[in-house]
Amino acid sequence: MKLLVLVFLLLALSDLATAEVVQSFTGTCNNFFVMGIPPSRLQGTHICQIKTQAASYQFATLYDKSRRIPIYSAYRFRGRATCQRKSTWDIEPQLDDQNGIRFMASEATVSITKRGVYQALNNDYINTDYHKGHLVPVQHQQTQSCADATFTLTNAAPQYKTFNQGQWKAAERRTAVTLTRDCLNHGFNAYIITGVVPGNTQIHLRVNVPAYFWSAYCCVDNNNIPQSSNAYYGNNDSTNIVTTISVANLDNKLGTDYQSPGFELFPNHCV
C-alpha cells in the first residue's frame, strides 16, 4: 500500500514544473542572456524556471519580493507553435518558505501562514481591472510543456485588461513573426527580455501595479555578433498604446526609471 502511494506521488510530481531560487543566474540559467550576461545593476531574487520533462531550464526570472511582481523574465525565442492555455496558475513555494519544494506548484503546497508573504496569489487578481500579464508569453513558445511553464505567478504582473488583450498582444505577435523571418530562418539566435517598471498603486493593497511594460530582443549569429534588435514599451492603462524604440533608447529610459545609470539589457545595447 505504501509503495502504491509513493508511485502516485511520483506521478503527480512528474507533471509539475520546477522553479529553483538561486543565488545568481551565472552558472545556472544564464544561457537565456546574450553571451551569458544578464542585465546590469538590478537587484532581486533569481529564479530559474524549468519543467521536469525538459532537459534544461526554460527561462529566467528576476523577482521583486517586496512588490510581489517580477522585474523581468528572459528567454530564448525558438519558434512559435499553437499551444493550449492552462486554466490554473502556480506559485513558487521557495519564495515564501525557504524550505519549500523546488517545484512550481499550487498555492496549497505552502502553509497558509506563509503563503503569499513574498509573492502574488490568484485571489489578488479577483475583482480587479487587471489580468495576469505574462512576461514570457504563451505565443512565444515552441512546445506545450514550454507554454505550461509560463503559467506561474512569478512570470506575471498586473496588466490592464484591454492593454493585455490589445496592442501588447499584437506587439508580441509581430515580434514572433519578425524574429522567425529575420533571425531564426537565417540560423541565428534570438534572445528576449520582457519586464516592468513598478508603479505607485497596488491591487488589494498587496501587489504592485506596474507603470509600464517593456520588451526587447537581440538577434545574434553563432559568434554572438548582433544582427538585429528592437524594443517597445507601453503604459499599463486604458490608452492601449505601444511605442517602438531602439534597445539603446530603452536602456536609457530604464536606466532613468530604475535609477540605474549605464543600464544595459544586452551587452553594448546589441549593436
CSV table of N, CA and C in Angstrom, one decimal, residues 21 93-102 114 118:
chain,number,residue,atom,x,y,z
A,21,VAL,N,15.0,28.7,-6.9
A,21,VAL,CA,15.5,30.0,-6.4
A,21,VAL,C,17.0,29.8,-6.2
A,93,PRO,N,6.9,28.0,-4.3
A,93,PRO,CA,6.9,27.8,-2.9
A,93,PRO,C,8.1,28.3,-2.2
A,94,GLN,N,9.3,28.3,-2.8
A,94,GLN,CA,10.5,28.7,-2.1
A,94,GLN,C,10.6,30.2,-1.9
A,95,LEU,N,9.8,31.0,-2.5
A,95,LEU,CA,9.8,32.4,-2.3
A,95,LEU,C,9.2,32.7,-0.9
A,96,ASP,N,8.2,32.0,-0.5
A,96,ASP,CA,7.5,32.2,0.8
A,96,ASP,C,8.1,31.3,1.9
A,97,ASP,N,8.7,30.2,1.6
A,97,ASP,CA,9.3,29.3,2.5
A,97,ASP,C,10.6,28.7,2.0
A,98,GLN,N,11.7,29.1,2.6
A,98,GLN,CA,13.0,28.7,2.1
A,98,GLN,C,13.2,27.1,2.1
A,99,ASN,N,12.3,26.5,2.9
A,99,ASN,CA,12.4,25.0,2.9
A,99,ASN,C,11.3,24.4,2.0
A,100,GLY,N,10.6,25.2,1.2
A,100,GLY,CA,9.6,24.7,0.4
A,100,GLY,C,10.1,23.9,-0.8
A,101,ILE,N,9.2,23.2,-1.4
A,101,ILE,CA,9.6,22.3,-2.6
A,101,ILE,C,10.1,23.2,-3.7
A,102,ARG,N,11.0,22.7,-4.5
A,102,ARG,CA,11.6,23.4,-5.6
A,102,ARG,C,10.7,23.4,-6.9
A,114,LYS,N,2.3,31.2,5.7
A,114,LYS,CA,3.4,31.8,4.9
A,114,LYS,C,3.0,32.2,3.5
A,118,TYR,N,5.6,36.8,0.1
A,118,TYR,CA,6.6,37.5,-0.8
A,118,TYR,C,6.2,37.4,-2.3
